[in-house]
CSV table of C-alpha atoms in Angstrom, one decimal:
chain,number,residue,atom,x,y,z
A,1,MET,CA,0.0,0.0,0.0
A,2,SER,CA,1.3,3.4,-0.9
A,3,LYS,CA,2.0,6.1,1.6
A,4,LYS,CA,-0.8,8.2,0.2
A,5,ASN,CA,-3.4,5.5,0.8
A,6,LYS,CA,-2.1,4.8,4.4
A,7,THR,CA,-2.4,8.5,5.1
A,8,GLN,CA,-6.0,8.6,3.8
A,9,ASN,CA,-6.9,5.5,5.9
A,10,ARG,CA,-5.6,7.2,9.1
A,11,LYS,CA,-7.5,10.3,8.3
A,12,GLY,CA,-10.7,8.3,7.8
A,13,GLN,CA,-10.2,6.5,11.1
A,14,GLY,CA,-9.6,9.8,12.9
A,15,THR,CA,-12.8,11.2,11.5
A,16,GLN,CA,-14.8,8.2,12.7
A,17,ALA,CA,-13.3,8.3,16.2
A,18,THR,CA,-14.3,11.9,16.7
A,19,LYS,CA,-17.8,11.7,15.3
A,20,LYS,CA,-20.3,13.6,17.6
A,21,THR,CA,-23.8,12.9,18.8
A,22,PRO,CA,-26.5,15.6,19.0
A,23,LEU,CA,-25.9,15.9,22.8
A,24,SER,CA,-22.1,15.6,22.7
A,25,ASP,CA,-21.7,19.4,23.2
A,26,LYS,CA,-24.5,19.5,25.9
A,27,PRO,CA,-23.1,17.5,28.8
A,28,VAL,CA,-25.6,18.9,31.3
A,29,LEU,CA,-28.5,17.9,29.2
A,30,LEU,CA,-27.0,14.5,28.5
A,31,PHE,CA,-26.6,14.0,32.3
A,32,LEU,CA,-30.2,15.0,33.0
A,33,LEU,CA,-31.5,12.6,30.3
A,34,LYS,CA,-29.5,9.7,31.7
A,35,ALA,CA,-30.6,10.6,35.3
A,36,SER,CA,-34.2,10.8,34.1
A,37,ILE,CA,-34.0,7.4,32.6
A,38,VAL,CA,-32.5,5.9,35.8
A,39,ILE,CA,-35.3,7.6,37.9
A,40,ILE,CA,-38.0,6.4,35.6
A,41,MET,CA,-36.6,2.9,35.8
A,42,PHE,CA,-36.4,3.1,39.6
A,43,LEU,CA,-40.0,4.4,39.8
A,44,CYS,CA,-41.3,1.6,37.5
A,45,ILE,CA,-39.6,-1.0,39.7
A,46,VAL,CA,-41.0,0.6,42.9
A,47,LEU,CA,-44.5,0.8,41.3
A,48,TYR,CA,-44.3,-2.8,40.3
A,49,ILE,CA,-43.3,-3.9,43.8
A,50,GLU,CA,-46.0,-1.5,45.3
A,51,THR,CA,-48.8,-3.1,43.2
A,52,LYS,CA,-47.6,-6.5,44.3
A,53,GLY,CA,-47.6,-5.5,48.0
A,54,TYR,CA,-44.4,-7.2,48.9
A,55,TYR,CA,-43.6,-4.5,51.5
A,56,ASN,CA,-47.0,-3.9,52.9
A,57,PRO,CA,-47.2,-3.8,56.7
A,58,ASP,CA,-49.3,-6.3,58.6
A,59,ASN,CA,-52.8,-5.3,57.6
A,60,SER,CA,-54.6,-7.9,59.7
A,61,ASN,CA,-55.4,-5.2,62.3
A,62,ASN,CA,-55.3,-2.1,60.0
A,63,HIS,CA,-58.7,-0.8,60.7
A,64,THR,CA,-57.9,2.5,59.0
A,65,LYS,CA,-57.7,0.7,55.7
A,66,GLN,CA,-60.7,-1.4,56.6
A,67,LYS,CA,-62.7,1.7,57.2
A,68,TRP,CA,-61.9,3.3,53.9
A,69,ASP,CA,-62.4,0.1,52.0
A,70,ALA,CA,-65.8,-0.4,53.7
A,71,PHE,CA,-66.8,3.2,53.2
A,72,TYR,CA,-66.2,3.0,49.5
A,73,GLU,CA,-68.0,-0.3,49.3
A,74,PHE,CA,-71.0,1.0,51.4
A,75,THR,CA,-71.4,4.1,49.3
A,76,GLU,CA,-71.6,2.2,46.1
A,77,LYS,CA,-75.3,1.6,46.9
A,78,GLN,CA,-76.0,3.6,50.1
A,79,ASN,CA,-75.8,7.2,51.2
A,80,VAL,CA,-74.1,8.1,54.5
A,81,ASP,CA,-76.3,10.5,56.4
A,82,ILE,CA,-74.0,11.1,59.4
A,83,LEU,CA,-70.3,11.2,59.0
A,84,LEU,CA,-68.1,11.1,62.1
A,85,MET,CA,-64.5,12.2,61.9
A,86,GLY,CA,-61.7,12.1,64.4
A,87,ASN,CA,-59.1,9.7,65.8
A,88,SER,CA,-59.1,6.7,68.2
A,89,HIS,CA,-61.2,8.5,70.8
A,90,LEU,CA,-64.0,8.6,68.3
A,91,TYR,CA,-64.0,5.0,66.9
A,92,SER,CA,-63.7,3.6,70.4
A,93,GLY,CA,-66.2,6.0,71.8
A,94,ILE,CA,-69.2,5.8,69.4
A,95,ASN,CA,-71.0,2.8,68.1
A,96,PRO,CA,-72.2,3.7,64.5
A,97,LYS,CA,-74.6,0.7,64.2
A,98,ASN,CA,-76.4,1.7,67.4
A,99,LEU,CA,-76.4,5.3,66.3
A,100,SER,CA,-77.9,4.3,63.0
A,101,THR,CA,-80.6,2.1,64.4
A,102,ALA,CA,-81.5,4.7,67.1
A,103,LEU,CA,-82.0,7.4,64.6
A,104,GLY,CA,-83.1,5.4,61.5
A,105,VAL,CA,-80.2,6.6,59.4
A,106,ASN,CA,-76.8,5.5,58.0
A,107,ALA,CA,-73.9,6.6,60.2
A,108,PHE,CA,-70.3,5.9,59.4
A,109,ILE,CA,-67.0,6.6,61.3
A,110,LEU,CA,-63.9,7.6,59.3
A,111,ALA,CA,-61.3,8.0,62.0
A,112,SER,CA,-57.6,7.1,62.2
A,113,PRO,CA,-55.5,6.6,65.3
A,114,GLY,CA,-52.9,9.2,66.4
A,115,THR,CA,-54.0,11.8,63.8
A,116,PHE,CA,-55.0,15.5,64.3
A,117,ILE,CA,-57.8,17.8,63.0
A,118,SER,CA,-55.9,18.4,59.8
A,119,ASP,CA,-56.3,14.8,58.8
A,120,SER,CA,-60.0,15.0,59.7
A,121,TYR,CA,-60.4,17.9,57.3
A,122,PHE,CA,-58.9,16.1,54.3
A,123,ALA,CA,-60.6,12.9,55.1
A,124,LEU,CA,-63.9,14.8,55.3
A,125,LYS,CA,-63.2,16.5,52.0
A,126,GLU,CA,-62.7,13.1,50.3
A,127,ALA,CA,-65.7,11.6,52.0
A,128,LEU,CA,-68.1,14.4,50.9
A,129,LYS,CA,-67.1,13.7,47.3
A,130,ARG,CA,-68.4,10.3,47.8
A,131,THR,CA,-71.7,10.8,49.8
A,132,ASP,CA,-74.3,13.4,50.5
A,133,ALA,CA,-74.1,13.7,54.3
A,134,ARG,CA,-76.6,15.7,56.3
A,135,LEU,CA,-74.6,15.9,59.5
A,136,VAL,CA,-70.9,15.9,60.3
A,137,VAL,CA,-69.6,15.1,63.8
A,138,ILE,CA,-66.0,16.2,64.6
A,139,GLU,CA,-64.5,14.7,67.8
A,140,THR,CA,-62.4,17.3,69.5
A,141,TYR,CA,-59.4,15.3,70.8
A,142,GLY,CA,-57.5,16.0,67.6
A,143,ILE,CA,-57.7,19.8,68.2
A,144,ALA,CA,-54.3,20.0,69.9
A,145,SER,CA,-50.9,21.6,69.6
A,146,PHE,CA,-49.2,20.1,66.5
A,147,ASN,CA,-47.2,21.0,63.5
A,148,PRO,CA,-47.8,18.7,60.5
A,149,TYR,CA,-44.2,19.3,59.3
A,150,GLU,CA,-42.6,18.3,62.6
A,151,LEU,CA,-44.6,15.2,63.6
A,152,GLU,CA,-42.9,12.8,65.9
A,153,ALA,CA,-42.2,9.3,64.7
A,154,GLY,CA,-45.4,7.7,66.1
A,155,HIS,CA,-47.8,10.5,64.9
A,156,LEU,CA,-46.0,10.5,61.5
A,157,SER,CA,-46.4,6.8,61.1
A,158,ASP,CA,-50.2,7.2,61.9
A,159,GLN,CA,-50.5,10.0,59.4
A,160,PHE,CA,-48.8,7.9,56.7
A,161,LYS,CA,-51.3,5.1,57.5
A,162,SER,CA,-54.3,7.4,57.2
A,163,PHE,CA,-53.1,9.1,54.0
A,164,TYR,CA,-52.3,5.8,52.4
A,165,ALA,CA,-55.7,4.3,53.2
A,166,ARG,CA,-57.6,7.1,51.4
A,167,LYS,CA,-58.5,6.5,47.8
A,168,ASP,CA,-59.2,9.7,45.9
A,169,PHE,CA,-56.0,10.5,44.0
A,170,VAL,CA,-56.7,14.2,43.5
A,171,THR,CA,-57.7,14.9,47.1
A,172,LYS,CA,-54.6,13.0,48.3
A,173,LEU,CA,-52.3,14.8,46.0
A,174,THR,CA,-53.6,18.2,47.0
A,175,SER,CA,-53.5,17.4,50.7
A,176,MET,CA,-49.9,16.0,50.6
A,177,PRO,CA,-48.1,19.4,51.0
A,178,PHE,CA,-50.2,20.3,54.0
A,179,LEU,CA,-49.8,17.0,55.8
A,180,PHE,CA,-46.1,16.2,55.3
A,181,SER,CA,-42.7,17.9,55.0
A,182,SER,CA,-41.2,17.6,51.5
A,183,ASP,CA,-38.8,14.9,52.5
A,184,ASN,CA,-41.7,12.6,53.3
A,185,TYR,CA,-43.7,13.0,50.1
A,186,PHE,CA,-42.5,9.8,48.5
A,187,TYR,CA,-42.9,7.8,51.8
A,188,ALA,CA,-46.5,9.0,52.0
A,189,TRP,CA,-47.3,7.3,48.8
A,190,SER,CA,-45.3,4.1,49.0
A,191,ASN,CA,-45.2,1.2,51.5
A,192,THR,CA,-42.2,-0.1,49.5
A,193,LEU,CA,-40.1,3.0,50.3
A,194,ARG,CA,-41.3,3.2,53.9
A,195,ASN,CA,-40.8,-0.5,54.7
A,196,HIS,CA,-37.8,-1.3,52.5
A,197,ASP,CA,-36.0,-2.4,55.6
A,198,PHE,CA,-38.2,-5.5,55.8
A,199,ILE,CA,-35.6,-7.2,53.7
A,200,PHE,CA,-33.2,-7.0,56.6
A,201,ASN,CA,-35.3,-7.0,59.8
A,202,ASP,CA,-38.8,-8.4,58.9
A,203,THR,CA,-38.3,-11.2,56.5
A,204,THR,CA,-41.3,-12.9,58.2
A,205,GLN,CA,-43.7,-10.2,56.9
A,206,LEU,CA,-42.1,-10.4,53.5
A,207,ALA,CA,-42.8,-14.2,53.4
A,208,ILE,CA,-46.4,-13.5,54.5
A,209,ASN,CA,-46.9,-10.9,51.8
A,210,LYS,CA,-45.7,-13.3,49.2
A,211,LYS,CA,-48.2,-15.9,50.2
A,212,LEU,CA,-51.0,-13.3,50.3
A,213,ILE,CA,-50.2,-12.2,46.8
A,214,LYS,CA,-51.0,-15.7,45.5
A,215,LYS,CA,-54.4,-15.8,47.4
A,216,LYS,CA,-57.6,-14.6,45.9
A,217,PRO,CA,-59.0,-11.6,47.8
A,218,THR,CA,-61.9,-12.3,50.0
A,219,THR,CA,-64.8,-9.9,50.6
A,220,ASN,CA,-66.3,-9.4,54.1
A,221,LYS,CA,-70.0,-9.4,53.8
A,222,LYS,CA,-70.5,-8.4,57.4
A,223,LEU,CA,-71.7,-4.8,57.9
A,224,TYR,CA,-68.8,-2.6,59.0
A,225,LEU,CA,-69.3,1.1,59.8
A,226,GLY,CA,-66.0,2.0,61.3
A,227,ARG,CA,-66.2,1.0,65.0
A,228,PHE,CA,-63.1,-0.5,66.7
A,229,VAL,CA,-63.3,-1.1,70.5
A,230,ARG,CA,-60.4,-2.9,72.2
A,231,PHE,CA,-61.6,-2.6,75.8
A,232,GLN,CA,-64.4,-4.6,77.3
A,233,THR,CA,-63.8,-4.0,81.1
A,234,GLY,CA,-63.4,-0.8,83.0
A,235,ILE,CA,-61.0,0.7,85.5
A,236,GLU,CA,-59.9,-1.7,88.2
A,237,GLN,CA,-59.8,-0.9,91.9
A,238,GLN,CA,-56.0,-0.8,91.9
A,239,ASN,CA,-56.0,2.1,89.5
A,240,LEU,CA,-59.0,3.8,91.1
A,241,ASP,CA,-56.9,3.9,94.3
A,242,LYS,CA,-54.0,5.4,92.4
A,243,TYR,CA,-56.1,8.3,91.2
A,244,ASP,CA,-56.7,9.2,94.9
A,245,ALA,CA,-53.0,8.7,95.8
A,246,LEU,CA,-51.3,10.2,92.8
A,247,GLY,CA,-53.8,12.6,91.4
A,248,ALA,CA,-54.9,13.2,87.8
A,249,PRO,CA,-52.4,12.2,85.0
A,250,VAL,CA,-53.7,15.0,82.8
A,251,LYS,CA,-53.6,18.7,83.7
A,252,GLY,CA,-56.4,20.7,82.2
A,253,GLU,CA,-54.5,24.0,82.5
A,254,GLU,CA,-51.8,22.6,80.2
A,255,TYR,CA,-54.2,22.1,77.2
A,256,SER,CA,-53.5,24.3,74.2
A,257,TYR,CA,-54.0,24.2,70.4
A,258,SER,CA,-51.7,25.4,67.6
A,259,ALA,CA,-52.4,27.8,64.8
A,260,TYR,CA,-52.6,24.7,62.5
A,261,ALA,CA,-55.5,23.4,64.6
A,262,GLU,CA,-57.4,26.6,64.5
A,263,LYS,CA,-56.8,26.8,60.7
A,264,TYR,CA,-58.3,23.4,60.1
A,265,VAL,CA,-61.3,23.9,62.5
A,266,LYS,CA,-62.1,27.0,60.3
A,267,LYS,CA,-61.6,25.0,57.1
A,268,ILE,CA,-64.0,22.3,58.3
A,269,VAL,CA,-66.6,24.9,59.3
A,270,ASP,CA,-66.3,26.5,55.9
A,271,LEU,CA,-66.4,23.2,54.0
A,272,CYS,CA,-69.6,22.2,55.8
A,273,LYS,CA,-71.2,25.6,55.0
A,274,GLN,CA,-70.2,25.2,51.4
A,275,LYS,CA,-71.7,21.8,51.2
A,276,ASN,CA,-74.8,22.8,53.2
A,277,VAL,CA,-74.0,20.2,55.9
A,278,GLU,CA,-74.9,20.5,59.6
A,279,LEU,CA,-71.8,20.4,61.8
A,280,ILE,CA,-71.4,19.7,65.5
A,281,PHE,CA,-68.3,19.1,67.6
A,282,LEU,CA,-68.2,16.2,70.1
A,283,THR,CA,-66.0,15.7,73.1
A,284,LEU,CA,-66.0,12.1,74.3
A,285,PRO,CA,-65.1,11.7,78.0
A,286,MET,CA,-62.2,10.3,80.0
A,287,TYR,CA,-62.7,9.3,83.6
A,288,GLU,CA,-63.7,12.2,85.8
A,289,LYS,CA,-60.5,12.0,87.9
A,290,HIS,CA,-58.3,11.6,84.8
A,291,ILE,CA,-58.2,15.3,84.2
A,292,SER,CA,-57.6,18.0,86.8
A,293,ASN,CA,-58.9,21.6,86.3
A,294,TYR,CA,-60.9,20.5,83.3
A,295,GLU,CA,-62.8,23.8,83.3
A,296,LYS,CA,-59.6,25.5,82.0
A,297,TRP,CA,-59.4,23.0,79.1
A,298,GLU,CA,-63.0,23.5,78.4
A,299,LYS,CA,-62.7,27.3,78.5
A,300,THR,CA,-59.8,27.2,76.0
A,301,LEU,CA,-61.5,24.9,73.6
A,302,SER,CA,-64.9,26.6,73.9
A,303,GLU,CA,-63.4,29.9,72.8
A,304,LEU,CA,-62.2,28.3,69.5
A,305,ILE,CA,-65.5,26.4,68.9
A,306,ASN,CA,-67.7,29.3,69.7
A,307,VAL,CA,-65.9,31.6,67.3
A,308,HIS,CA,-66.3,29.2,64.4
A,309,SER,CA,-69.3,27.1,65.1
A,310,GLY,CA,-70.9,27.1,68.5
A,311,LYS,CA,-72.5,23.7,68.3
A,312,TRP,CA,-70.7,21.4,70.8
A,313,ILE,CA,-71.8,18.4,72.8
A,314,ASN,CA,-69.4,18.0,75.6
A,315,LEU,CA,-69.7,14.7,77.5
A,316,GLN,CA,-66.7,15.4,79.7
A,317,LYS,CA,-68.8,17.7,81.9
A,318,GLU,CA,-72.2,17.6,83.4
A,319,PRO,CA,-75.0,17.1,82.4
A,320,GLY,CA,-73.4,15.1,79.5
A,321,TYR,CA,-71.0,13.3,81.8
A,322,ILE,CA,-73.8,11.9,84.1
A,323,GLY,CA,-73.9,8.1,84.0
A,324,PHE,CA,-70.2,7.5,83.1
A,325,GLY,CA,-68.7,5.4,85.8
A,326,PRO,CA,-65.3,3.6,86.0
A,327,TYR,CA,-66.9,0.8,83.8
A,328,ALA,CA,-66.9,3.1,80.9
A,329,PHE,CA,-63.1,3.7,80.6
A,330,GLU,CA,-59.9,1.9,79.7
A,331,ASN,CA,-58.0,0.6,82.7
A,332,THR,CA,-55.0,3.0,82.4
A,333,LEU,CA,-53.5,6.0,84.0
A,334,ASN,CA,-51.7,7.0,80.7
A,335,SER,CA,-52.7,10.4,79.5
A,336,ASN,CA,-54.5,9.0,76.5
A,337,GLN,CA,-57.5,7.1,77.9
A,338,HIS,CA,-60.1,5.4,75.7
A,339,MET,CA,-63.6,4.2,76.3
A,340,THR,CA,-64.9,0.6,76.8
A,341,TYR,CA,-67.6,-1.0,74.7
A,342,SER,CA,-70.2,-0.3,77.4
A,343,GLY,CA,-69.0,3.3,77.7
A,344,SER,CA,-69.3,3.7,73.9
A,345,LEU,CA,-72.9,2.6,74.0
A,346,LEU,CA,-73.8,5.1,76.7
A,347,ALA,CA,-72.1,7.9,74.7
A,348,THR,CA,-73.8,6.8,71.5
A,349,TYR,CA,-77.3,7.1,72.9
A,350,LYS,CA,-76.4,10.5,74.5
A,351,LEU,CA,-75.3,11.7,71.1
A,352,ALA,CA,-78.5,10.2,69.5
A,353,ASP,CA,-80.6,12.1,72.0
A,354,TYR,CA,-78.8,15.3,71.3
A,355,ILE,CA,-79.2,15.0,67.6
A,356,ARG,CA,-82.9,14.1,67.9
A,357,ASP,CA,-84.0,16.4,70.7
A,358,SER,CA,-81.6,19.4,70.7
A,359,LEU,CA,-80.2,19.7,67.3
A,360,LYS,CA,-83.5,19.0,65.6
A,361,ILE,CA,-81.9,18.5,62.3
A,362,LYS,CA,-84.0,17.0,59.5
A,363,LEU,CA,-82.6,13.6,58.8
A,364,PRO,CA,-84.0,10.9,56.4
A,365,ASP,CA,-86.2,8.3,58.2
A,366,ARG,CA,-84.8,5.2,56.6
A,367,SER,CA,-86.6,3.0,59.1
A,368,LYS,CA,-89.5,3.2,56.6
A,369,GLU,CA,-87.3,1.5,53.9
A,370,ASN,CA,-87.2,-2.3,53.6
A,371,GLU,CA,-83.6,-2.2,52.2
A,372,TRP,CA,-82.4,-0.3,55.3
A,373,HIS,CA,-83.9,-2.9,57.6
A,374,LYS,CA,-82.3,-5.7,55.6
A,375,LEU,CA,-79.0,-3.9,56.0
A,376,PHE,CA,-79.1,-3.7,59.8
A,377,TYR,CA,-81.4,-6.6,60.6
A,378,ALA,CA,-80.3,-8.6,63.7
A,379,ASP,CA,-77.1,-6.6,64.0
A,380,GLU,CA,-75.9,-4.6,67.0
A,381,GLY,CA,-78.6,-2.4,68.4
A,382,TYR,CA,-81.3,-3.5,66.0
A,383,PHE,CA,-83.6,-5.5,68.3
A,384,GLU,CA,-83.2,-2.9,71.0
A,385,ASN,CA,-84.9,-0.4,68.6
A,386,TYR,CA,-87.0,-2.7,66.4
A,387,ASN,CA,-88.8,-6.0,66.6
A,388,PRO,CA,-88.1,-9.3,64.7
A,389,LEU,CA,-90.0,-10.0,61.5
A,390,GLN,CA,-92.9,-12.4,61.7
A,391,ASN,CA,-91.2,-14.9,59.3
A,392,ASP,CA,-87.9,-14.9,61.3
A,393,LYS,CA,-87.4,-18.5,62.6
A,394,ASN,CA,-84.5,-17.6,64.9
A,395,ASN,CA,-85.8,-14.4,66.6
A,396,ARG,CA,-89.4,-13.8,67.6
A,397,ILE,CA,-91.8,-11.8,69.6
A,398,ILE,CA,-93.1,-13.8,72.6
A,399,CYS,CA,-95.8,-11.3,73.5
A,400,SER,CA,-97.0,-7.7,72.9
A,401,ASN,CA,-99.0,-5.5,75.2
A,402,LYS,CA,-99.1,-8.1,77.9
A,403,THR,CA,-100.6,-7.0,81.3
A,404,LEU,CA,-98.5,-8.2,84.2
A,405,GLU,CA,-98.9,-7.8,87.9
A,406,ASN,CA,-97.8,-4.2,88.2
A,407,LEU,CA,-97.0,-3.1,84.7
A,408,THR,CA,-97.8,-3.7,81.0
A,409,LEU,CA,-95.1,-5.4,78.9
A,410,LYS,CA,-95.0,-3.6,75.5
A,411,ASN,CA,-92.9,-6.3,73.8
A,412,CYS,CA,-91.0,-9.4,74.9
A,413,LEU,CA,-88.4,-10.8,72.4
A,414,LEU,CA,-86.6,-14.1,72.3
A,415,LEU,CA,-83.4,-13.9,70.3
A,416,ASP,CA,-81.0,-16.5,69.1
A,417,ILE,CA,-77.4,-15.7,70.0
A,418,ASN,CA,-74.3,-17.5,68.5
A,419,ASN,CA,-76.2,-20.0,66.3
A,420,LYS,CA,-78.5,-21.4,69.1
A,421,LYS,CA,-75.7,-21.6,71.7
A,422,ALA,CA,-77.5,-19.1,73.8
A,423,ASN,CA,-80.7,-17.1,73.9
A,424,ARG,CA,-81.3,-13.5,74.9
A,425,ILE,CA,-84.6,-12.1,76.2
A,426,ILE,CA,-85.4,-8.4,75.7
A,427,ALA,CA,-88.4,-6.9,77.5
A,428,LYS,CA,-89.6,-3.4,76.4
A,429,ILE,CA,-91.8,-1.2,78.6
A,430,ASP,CA,-93.3,2.1,77.7
A,431,ALA,CA,-91.2,4.7,79.5
A,432,SER,CA,-94.2,6.8,80.5
A,433,LEU,CA,-95.3,3.9,82.8
A,434,LEU,CA,-92.1,3.9,84.8
A,435,LYS,CA,-91.6,7.6,85.6
A,436,GLY,CA,-89.7,8.3,88.9
A,437,ILE,CA,-88.2,4.8,89.2
A,438,ASN,CA,-84.5,4.3,90.0
A,439,PHE,CA,-83.9,1.4,87.5
A,440,GLN,CA,-80.6,0.5,89.2
A,441,ASN,CA,-82.5,-0.7,92.2
A,442,VAL,CA,-85.1,-2.9,90.4
A,443,GLN,CA,-85.3,-6.0,88.3
A,444,LEU,CA,-88.1,-7.5,86.2
A,445,ARG,CA,-89.1,-11.0,87.0
A,446,ILE,CA,-91.1,-12.8,84.3
A,447,LEU,CA,-92.9,-16.1,84.6
A,448,PHE,CA,-92.4,-18.0,81.4
A,449,LYS,CA,-94.1,-21.2,80.2
A,450,LEU,CA,-91.3,-23.3,78.9
A,451,GLU,CA,-90.7,-26.7,77.4
A,452,TYR,CA,-87.9,-28.5,79.3
A,453,ASN,CA,-86.9,-32.1,78.7
A,454,GLY,CA,-90.0,-32.6,76.7
A,455,LYS,CA,-92.4,-31.3,79.4
A,456,GLU,CA,-94.1,-28.0,79.9
A,457,THR,CA,-93.2,-26.1,83.0
A,458,VAL,CA,-93.5,-22.5,84.4
A,459,ALA,CA,-90.3,-20.9,85.7
A,460,PRO,CA,-89.3,-17.4,86.7
A,461,ILE,CA,-86.5,-15.6,84.9
A,462,ASP,CA,-85.0,-12.3,86.2
A,463,LEU,CA,-84.1,-9.5,83.8
A,464,SER,CA,-81.8,-6.6,84.6
A,465,TYR,CA,-82.2,-3.0,83.5
A,466,ASP,CA,-80.2,-2.2,80.3
A,467,MET,CA,-78.7,1.2,81.0
A,468,PHE,CA,-76.7,1.2,77.7
A,469,HIS,CA,-79.4,1.0,75.1
A,470,LYS,CA,-81.9,3.8,75.4
A,471,PRO,CA,-84.4,3.7,72.5
A,472,ASP,CA,-86.7,6.6,72.4
A,473,GLU,CA,-89.8,6.2,74.6
A,474,GLU,CA,-88.9,2.7,75.9
A,475,VAL,CA,-87.1,1.1,78.9
A,476,ILE,CA,-85.3,-2.2,78.3
A,477,PHE,CA,-84.7,-5.1,80.6
A,478,THR,CA,-82.7,-8.0,79.4
A,479,THR,CA,-80.8,-11.3,80.2
A,480,TYR,CA,-79.1,-14.2,78.6
A,481,ILE,CA,-80.3,-17.8,79.1
A,482,LYS,CA,-79.5,-21.3,77.8
A,483,PRO,CA,-81.4,-22.2,74.7
A,484,LEU,CA,-84.9,-23.1,75.7
A,485,LYS,CA,-88.2,-23.4,74.0
A,486,VAL,CA,-90.2,-20.5,75.4
A,487,ILE,CA,-94.0,-20.9,74.8
A,488,GLU,CA,-95.5,-17.8,76.4
A,489,VAL,CA,-95.3,-15.1,79.1
A,490,VAL,CA,-97.6,-16.1,82.0
A,491,ASN,CA,-97.1,-13.2,84.4
A,492,GLY,CA,-94.4,-10.9,85.8
A,493,VAL,CA,-93.6,-8.2,88.3
A,494,LEU,CA,-91.2,-5.2,88.6
A,495,MET,CA,-89.6,-5.7,92.0
A,496,LYS,CA,-86.7,-4.3,94.1
A,497,ARG,CA,-83.4,-6.1,93.9
């Protein structure tokens, strides 16, 4: 090969080696493009893992998610008439099934533990997109001193859980900057990012999630309206003694609320006005000796509520507090005390009385709708407020308007409990016939004709006053018995214990 040809080849090779791309002279733009590709690939991987649920937390007891799932399912076919918003004080302190049956409406609790009034506002905003509520109840424990951008680990985790459980993308996106600091935005949307350490310290949950992915999802047909009560028994004597020895664990004079709390109280008031929804604030009680100088707490909170709303049912003070004994409260001296199941029933009927008698709001009477009765039939609170259907083979009316020795029995019901493992008797008496009686000091003894061991016999059964269910215009006495074939009521008497 000649020198000329060699020189030309070398020039050609040099030209190919220095050939430029469109972005060769724009290194910053090239870097951004490569970075964007990497970020998109990362987000796609995270999204894939997120949809699979590998890093989901243990949801077996995630009642926040359960509430929102049930709410969306319920509102597919039903309207929610009363929306109750708050945190754990609310869902442990009000029974929505009893509230619904007492008023003949649909009531639903959307509350999440450890959250503040800001979460209630955004949850309410989403809920009102979904249903046409007539009344909103805001529990006041979330009106406190907090900064959404400086939440401590526990409250931040609770806020993540509540945010993640909600379903409306637009409402969640617009609420995100007001609930979290910017460094928590991605964590708010992703269990995968929040719980990526499972791979190191919770491989058990990873293994559970992998098994759950392969299972077909199951639907819970049982009616769920947002209640979650952990405590069945009240304050024990040991802790009652400590109240006297140590004093109240909560100081009422230390209560305060932040500018954020005031802001969201006003936003809730404005939202309800805009939607033409009635609004009340509700304070659920703690034990009377749990808070010292409560009048100072009340004064501080009342100033805020009166400025923006004025409608407030306060069960922490009399007359609302009357009737709440140690049985109604969690057995704890920790500052955050919740209610027991019995306490929640008492609070529920006090709220129902307030709505019906004092608020005088026009609510739909769904008790005239067959579909509503099908929805609540034989569930909590139903038979205390309504009677069994005539074609019900498991629950029946034994008698109506039966004259006994010293009273008239309006209705006597025999109910099947736990698939014939037990029976319950409910006796209803017109309240106008029992005026001036201290029901704590009396019991109702009814003589029943029964079939026992194939033979008919007459036997007395004592029923105790039910102080927790208070249907309008009726007084209830009740007891549980072994499964028996009850034929009829023979006689009965209201007597001292």
